[in-house]
């Protein structure tokens, strides 16, 4: 089994970015996705602002509305970007765009029937997934390196950590199942942990 050292910062698949994405990179991803759906949603992107929150711990995103200037601001959480895969992040962007559309069009927004209908139409969860407690945490196995990355899904590095390296120092990876504290460093270890935890997985 070959060892892949990922040097390129990449959001998904290749994985384990060496450096955290900048706010500009996160916003660029959000804007590109927004442009691809704005016409269908009917939201006016020119009348919309974007921001990144480094502090938001619970909410993946939010849409603020200034009734005086009639300007919506979509705030996306850096933690959500780190924790979610590409598709999940983009669904958060669409969720907030639907809020922005409601504000622009009706002057208010909530998760009522109008929102739910549109959410269904654009394949968006009505309640954004909480990311306070990730299911998995990737850690560097070296004791002098405190690099970690939270994951909600069993991505490739979670299932086969032996094929990946720490995003910071190149050390080997250890995966922790956060709720149980159980750890593994290989694909067989992942399988063993799954079996051992059974319904508690
Ligand atoms: Zn919402
Ligand atoms: Zn490391």
CSV table of C-alpha atoms and ligand atoms in Angstrom, one decimal:
chain,number,residue,atom,x,y,z
A,1,UNK,CA,0.0,0.0,0.0
A,2,UNK,CA,1.5,3.3,-1.1
A,3,UNK,CA,1.9,6.3,1.2
A,4,UNK,CA,0.4,9.5,-0.1
A,5,UNK,CA,1.8,12.8,1.2
A,6,UNK,CA,-0.6,15.5,0.3
A,7,UNK,CA,1.2,18.8,-0.2
A,8,UNK,CA,-1.6,20.6,-2.1
A,9,UNK,CA,-4.3,22.3,-0.1
A,10,UNK,CA,-7.4,20.6,-1.3
A,11,UNK,CA,-10.9,20.6,0.1
A,12,UNK,CA,-11.9,17.0,-0.4
A,13,UNK,CA,-10.8,13.6,-1.6
A,14,UNK,CA,-7.0,14.2,-1.7
A,15,UNK,CA,-7.3,15.5,1.7
A,16,UNK,CA,-5.4,16.6,4.8
A,17,UNK,CA,-4.6,20.1,3.8
A,18,UNK,CA,-1.2,21.3,4.8
A,19,UNK,CA,-2.4,24.7,5.7
A,20,UNK,CA,-5.9,25.9,6.6
A,21,UNK,CA,-7.8,27.6,3.8
A,22,UNK,CA,-7.8,31.4,4.0
A,23,UNK,CA,-11.1,33.3,4.5
A,24,UNK,CA,-10.8,34.3,0.8
A,25,UNK,CA,-10.5,30.7,-0.3
A,26,UNK,CA,-13.6,29.7,1.7
A,27,UNK,CA,-15.5,32.7,0.3
A,28,UNK,CA,-14.4,32.0,-3.2
A,29,UNK,CA,-15.8,28.5,-2.9
A,30,UNK,CA,-19.1,29.8,-1.5
A,31,UNK,CA,-19.4,32.5,-4.2
A,32,UNK,CA,-18.7,30.1,-7.1
A,33,UNK,CA,-21.4,27.8,-5.8
A,34,UNK,CA,-23.8,30.7,-5.2
A,35,UNK,CA,-23.4,31.9,-8.8
A,36,UNK,CA,-24.4,28.4,-10.0
A,37,UNK,CA,-27.7,28.4,-8.1
A,38,UNK,CA,-28.6,32.1,-7.7
A,39,UNK,CA,-30.8,32.4,-10.8
A,40,UNK,CA,-32.8,29.3,-9.9
A,41,UNK,CA,-33.2,30.5,-6.3
A,42,UNK,CA,-34.0,34.0,-7.5
A,43,UNK,CA,-31.6,35.7,-5.0
A,44,UNK,CA,-29.8,38.9,-6.0
A,45,UNK,CA,-26.1,38.3,-5.4
A,46,UNK,CA,-25.2,41.9,-6.1
A,47,UNK,CA,-27.3,43.0,-3.1
A,48,UNK,CA,-25.6,40.5,-0.8
A,49,UNK,CA,-22.5,40.5,1.4
A,50,UNK,CA,-20.4,37.6,2.6
A,51,UNK,CA,-18.4,37.1,5.8
A,52,UNK,CA,-16.5,34.3,7.6
A,53,UNK,CA,-16.8,33.8,11.3
A,54,UNK,CA,-13.9,32.2,13.0
A,55,UNK,CA,-15.7,32.1,16.3
A,56,UNK,CA,-19.1,30.5,15.5
A,57,UNK,CA,-19.1,27.2,17.3
A,58,UNK,CA,-22.6,25.9,16.9
A,59,UNK,CA,-24.0,27.3,13.7
A,60,UNK,CA,-22.6,26.4,10.3
A,61,UNK,CA,-24.0,29.5,8.8
A,62,UNK,CA,-26.3,32.5,9.3
A,63,UNK,CA,-28.0,35.1,7.2
A,64,UNK,CA,-28.3,38.6,8.7
A,65,UNK,CA,-30.7,41.2,7.4
A,66,UNK,CA,-30.3,44.9,7.7
A,67,UNK,CA,-33.9,46.2,7.2
A,68,UNK,CA,-32.7,49.8,6.8
A,69,UNK,CA,-30.2,49.2,4.0
A,70,UNK,CA,-32.1,46.1,2.9
A,71,UNK,CA,-28.9,44.2,2.7
A,72,UNK,CA,-28.4,40.6,3.6
A,73,UNK,CA,-25.1,39.3,4.9
A,74,UNK,CA,-24.4,35.6,4.8
A,75,UNK,CA,-21.9,34.5,7.5
A,76,UNK,CA,-20.3,31.2,7.1
A,77,UNK,CA,-18.4,29.4,9.8
A,78,UNK,CA,-14.8,28.4,9.3
A,79,UNK,CA,-15.3,25.4,11.5
A,80,UNK,CA,-18.1,24.2,9.3
A,81,UNK,CA,-15.8,24.5,6.3
A,82,UNK,CA,-13.2,22.4,8.0
A,83,UNK,CA,-15.6,19.8,9.3
A,84,UNK,CA,-17.9,19.3,6.3
A,85,UNK,CA,-17.2,17.8,3.0
A,86,UNK,CA,-17.7,19.8,-0.2
A,87,UNK,CA,-21.4,18.8,-0.8
A,88,UNK,CA,-22.4,19.5,2.8
A,89,UNK,CA,-20.7,22.9,2.8
A,90,UNK,CA,-22.5,23.8,-0.5
A,91,UNK,CA,-25.8,22.8,1.0
A,92,UNK,CA,-25.2,25.2,3.9
A,93,UNK,CA,-24.5,27.9,1.3
A,94,UNK,CA,-27.8,27.2,-0.4
A,95,UNK,CA,-29.6,27.1,2.9
A,96,UNK,CA,-28.4,30.7,3.6
A,97,UNK,CA,-29.1,31.8,0.1
A,98,UNK,CA,-32.7,30.8,0.5
A,99,UNK,CA,-32.9,32.9,3.7
A,100,UNK,CA,-31.3,35.8,1.7
A,101,UNK,CA,-33.9,35.3,-1.0
A,102,UNK,CA,-36.8,35.4,1.5
A,103,UNK,CA,-35.4,38.6,3.1
A,104,UNK,CA,-34.9,40.3,-0.3
A,105,UNK,CA,-38.3,39.4,-1.4
A,106,UNK,CA,-40.5,39.4,1.7
A,107,UNK,CA,-38.4,41.3,4.3
A,108,UNK,CA,-38.4,38.4,6.7
A,109,UNK,CA,-37.2,34.8,6.9
A,110,UNK,CA,-37.6,31.8,9.1
A,111,UNK,CA,-37.8,28.0,8.7
A,112,UNK,CA,-41.6,28.0,8.0
A,113,UNK,CA,-43.5,26.4,5.2
A,114,UNK,CA,-42.2,28.8,2.5
A,115,UNK,CA,-38.6,28.0,3.5
A,116,UNK,CA,-39.2,24.3,3.7
A,117,UNK,CA,-40.7,24.1,0.3
A,118,UNK,CA,-37.7,25.9,-1.2
A,119,UNK,CA,-35.3,23.8,0.9
A,120,UNK,CA,-36.7,20.7,-0.5
A,121,UNK,CA,-36.5,22.1,-4.0
A,122,UNK,CA,-32.8,22.8,-3.6
A,123,UNK,CA,-31.9,19.7,-1.6
A,124,UNK,CA,-31.0,21.7,1.5
A,125,UNK,CA,-31.4,20.5,5.1
A,126,UNK,CA,-34.0,22.7,7.0
A,127,UNK,CA,-31.9,22.6,10.1
A,128,UNK,CA,-28.2,22.8,9.6
A,129,UNK,CA,-26.3,19.9,11.0
A,130,UNK,CA,-24.6,20.8,14.3
A,131,UNK,CA,-20.9,20.5,14.2
A,132,UNK,CA,-20.1,21.0,17.9
A,133,UNK,CA,-19.4,17.3,18.4
A,134,UNK,CA,-17.6,15.7,15.4
A,135,UNK,CA,-17.8,11.9,15.1
A,136,UNK,CA,-14.1,11.6,14.3
A,137,UNK,CA,-11.0,13.5,15.0
A,138,UNK,CA,-7.8,13.0,13.0
A,139,UNK,CA,-4.6,13.6,15.0
A,140,UNK,CA,-0.9,13.5,14.3
A,141,UNK,CA,0.6,10.5,16.0
A,142,UNK,CA,3.7,12.4,16.9
A,143,UNK,CA,3.7,13.6,20.5
A,144,UNK,CA,5.4,16.9,19.6
A,145,UNK,CA,2.7,17.9,17.0
A,146,UNK,CA,-0.8,19.0,18.1
A,147,UNK,CA,-2.4,19.0,14.6
A,148,UNK,CA,-6.0,17.8,14.6
A,149,UNK,CA,-8.9,17.9,12.1
A,150,UNK,CA,-12.5,17.1,12.9
A,151,UNK,CA,-14.7,15.0,10.6
A,152,UNK,CA,-18.4,14.2,10.7
A,153,UNK,CA,-18.2,11.4,8.1
A,154,UNK,CA,-16.0,8.4,7.6
A,155,UNK,CA,-13.9,9.9,4.8
A,156,UNK,CA,-10.9,8.1,3.3
A,157,UNK,CA,-8.4,9.2,5.9
A,158,UNK,CA,-10.8,8.0,8.7
A,159,UNK,CA,-11.1,4.6,7.1
A,160,UNK,CA,-7.5,4.1,6.0
A,161,UNK,CA,-5.3,6.6,8.0
A,162,UNK,CA,-2.2,4.6,7.1
A,163,UNK,CA,-2.3,6.0,3.6
A,164,UNK,CA,-2.2,9.6,4.7
A,165,UNK,CA,0.1,11.9,6.6
A,166,UNK,CA,-0.3,14.8,9.1
A,167,UNK,CA,-1.1,18.0,7.3
A,168,UNK,CA,1.5,19.9,9.2
A,169,UNK,CA,4.6,17.8,9.9
A,170,UNK,CA,4.2,14.7,7.7
A,171,UNK,CA,3.9,12.4,10.7
A,172,UNK,CA,1.5,9.4,10.6
A,173,UNK,CA,-2.2,9.8,11.4
A,174,UNK,CA,-4.2,8.5,14.3
A,175,UNK,CA,-8.0,8.6,14.2
A,176,UNK,CA,-10.2,9.0,17.3
A,177,UNK,CA,-13.8,8.0,17.5
A,178,UNK,CA,-14.7,11.0,19.7
A,179,UNK,CA,-17.6,9.6,21.7
A,180,UNK,CA,-15.8,6.4,22.8
A,181,UNK,CA,-12.3,7.7,22.7
A,182,UNK,CA,-11.3,4.6,20.7
A,183,UNK,CA,-8.4,5.1,18.3
A,184,UNK,CA,-6.9,3.4,15.2
A,185,UNK,CA,-4.1,4.0,12.7
A,186,UNK,CA,-4.9,1.6,9.9
A,187,UNK,CA,-7.8,0.3,7.8
A,188,UNK,CA,-7.9,-2.9,9.8
A,189,UNK,CA,-7.9,-0.9,13.0
A,190,UNK,CA,-10.9,1.0,11.6
A,191,UNK,CA,-12.7,-2.2,10.9
A,192,UNK,CA,-11.9,-3.6,14.4
A,193,UNK,CA,-13.2,-0.4,16.1
A,194,UNK,CA,-16.4,-0.6,14.2
A,195,UNK,CA,-17.0,-4.2,15.1
A,196,UNK,CA,-16.1,-3.6,18.8
A,197,UNK,CA,-18.3,-0.6,19.1
A,198,UNK,CA,-21.3,-2.2,17.4
A,199,UNK,CA,-24.4,-0.1,18.1
A,200,UNK,CA,-22.4,2.5,19.9
A,201,UNK,CA,-20.7,3.5,16.6
B,1,LIG,ZN1,-31.7,28.6,8.6
B,2,LIG,ZN1,2.1,16.3,12.8
